[in-house]
């Protein structure tokens, strides 16, 4: 197996674009080579099989969805109240929506995981860890609310992003904004 | 175009199963014929093209997701309070989750709609009408909460169902139950 880490990453990033554009069935080594503009046969030197490619794509999307250091540092500044919580959630929804292809690819992976037990195990572990990390960060942050608030926001905002990316005319931008505010405000009320 | 309505419906129902099992790319007339156990060439006599098949599938899934008359009648009985609201939402989550293939097919349609403007228009209209109808039913029901409660519940419960159907080990059945209760309780607090 080839080991150039930059090349591997470029291939995985290309695979994300293929998944978003063509769906899970369209994710072939050949399509990845074409998307990455590398010689035919390259991807097959980097991944043992399609299962391996699918699981590496899952990990990479999560890596790219994480906020950068500057964003994390900024999120810890200022008063940690309900207004601040809402600001952070607006930023989150915008950041995730901006990585359009990544989020659509993640939905494709979820659907594909109903057919691939190995992928399902990897995604389950990754997403459960992500939820637990969010609950942990929240507890340490001084923001209002409890662990249930965090999970309810996770649920509501995920579907709001699905709506925005797949059927963008269901809610106006103004409605999206108001729904994020309302989701924060009401999820905090125990 | 053939017009036997029962045959058409059986083909559309077969298409739902194909979508859930094989993904959007796997939804071909040939696969529908095989799934419906009808002679090759049958589906192509009932649908003008794949776009037509996709949009008819979308309508049919919504039709099958609606509660039956008995369920609707029962939902109007008794005290219309927060406890009743939670019961209704538990029933809703269970009813939608039970039509596993329909819900997965709907997610496939949403992803496919990012590639098919005609399908996107049909789904947008159908889903917006569905949200508005839910808001209307809620207003007429005497249940607590406002239109924002209804939309927040729509968001949170949709993703909870996605989670349950695609990665069923993220939340235990007990956690799902408690999250539905919490989503109802908190979404009602304006």
PDB file of C-alpha atoms in Angstrom, chain A residues 178-179 182-183 185-186, chain B residues 85 131-132 134-154 183-190:
ATOM      1  CA  UNK A 178     -35.102  32.229  14.132  1.00  0.00           C
ATOM      2  CA  UNK A 179     -35.262  28.440  14.461  1.00  0.00           C
ATOM      3  CA  UNK A 182     -35.639  29.184  19.385  1.00  0.00           C
ATOM      4  CA  UNK A 183     -33.892  25.795  19.506  1.00  0.00           C
ATOM      5  CA  UNK A 185     -33.678  29.113  24.038  1.00  0.00           C
ATOM      6  CA  UNK A 186     -36.143  26.273  24.483  1.00  0.00           C
TER       7      UNK A 186
ATOM      8  CA  UNK B  85     -48.494  15.434  23.299  1.00  0.00           C
ATOM      9  CA  UNK B 131     -45.175  21.228   7.963  1.00  0.00           C
ATOM     10  CA  UNK B 132     -47.976  23.777   7.483  1.00  0.00           C
ATOM     11  CA  UNK B 134     -48.919  19.955  11.187  1.00  0.00           C
ATOM     12  CA  UNK B 135     -48.943  23.536  12.447  1.00  0.00           C
ATOM     13  CA  UNK B 136     -52.635  23.811  11.511  1.00  0.00           C
ATOM     14  CA  UNK B 137     -53.606  20.524  13.189  1.00  0.00           C
ATOM     15  CA  UNK B 138     -51.722  21.553  16.295  1.00  0.00           C
ATOM     16  CA  UNK B 139     -53.481  24.940  16.471  1.00  0.00           C
ATOM     17  CA  UNK B 140     -56.881  23.208  16.175  1.00  0.00           C
ATOM     18  CA  UNK B 141     -56.059  20.440  18.661  1.00  0.00           C
ATOM     19  CA  UNK B 142     -55.915  22.286  21.950  1.00  0.00           C
ATOM     20  CA  UNK B 143     -52.471  20.806  22.634  1.00  0.00           C
ATOM     21  CA  UNK B 144     -50.046  23.128  24.452  1.00  0.00           C
ATOM     22  CA  UNK B 145     -47.270  24.978  22.598  1.00  0.00           C
ATOM     23  CA  UNK B 146     -47.142  27.203  19.516  1.00  0.00           C
ATOM     24  CA  UNK B 147     -46.133  26.880  15.855  1.00  0.00           C
ATOM     25  CA  UNK B 148     -42.441  27.115  16.833  1.00  0.00           C
ATOM     26  CA  UNK B 149     -42.903  24.081  19.127  1.00  0.00           C
ATOM     27  CA  UNK B 150     -44.286  22.111  16.185  1.00  0.00           C
ATOM     28  CA  UNK B 151     -41.364  22.998  13.904  1.00  0.00           C
ATOM     29  CA  UNK B 152     -38.737  22.352  16.605  1.00  0.00           C
ATOM     30  CA  UNK B 153     -40.282  18.932  17.231  1.00  0.00           C
ATOM     31  CA  UNK B 154     -40.302  18.258  13.480  1.00  0.00           C
ATOM     32  CA  UNK B 183     -38.035  17.330  23.114  1.00  0.00           C
ATOM     33  CA  UNK B 184     -41.774  17.702  23.740  1.00  0.00           C
ATOM     34  CA  UNK B 185     -41.398  19.204  27.214  1.00  0.00           C
ATOM     35  CA  UNK B 186     -38.753  21.745  26.247  1.00  0.00           C
ATOM     36  CA  UNK B 187     -40.150  22.702  22.854  1.00  0.00           C
ATOM     37  CA  UNK B 188     -43.345  23.817  24.584  1.00  0.00           C
ATOM     38  CA  UNK B 189     -41.533  26.369  26.779  1.00  0.00           C
ATOM     39  CA  UNK B 190     -41.701  29.687  24.936  1.00  0.00           C
TER      40      UNK B 190
END
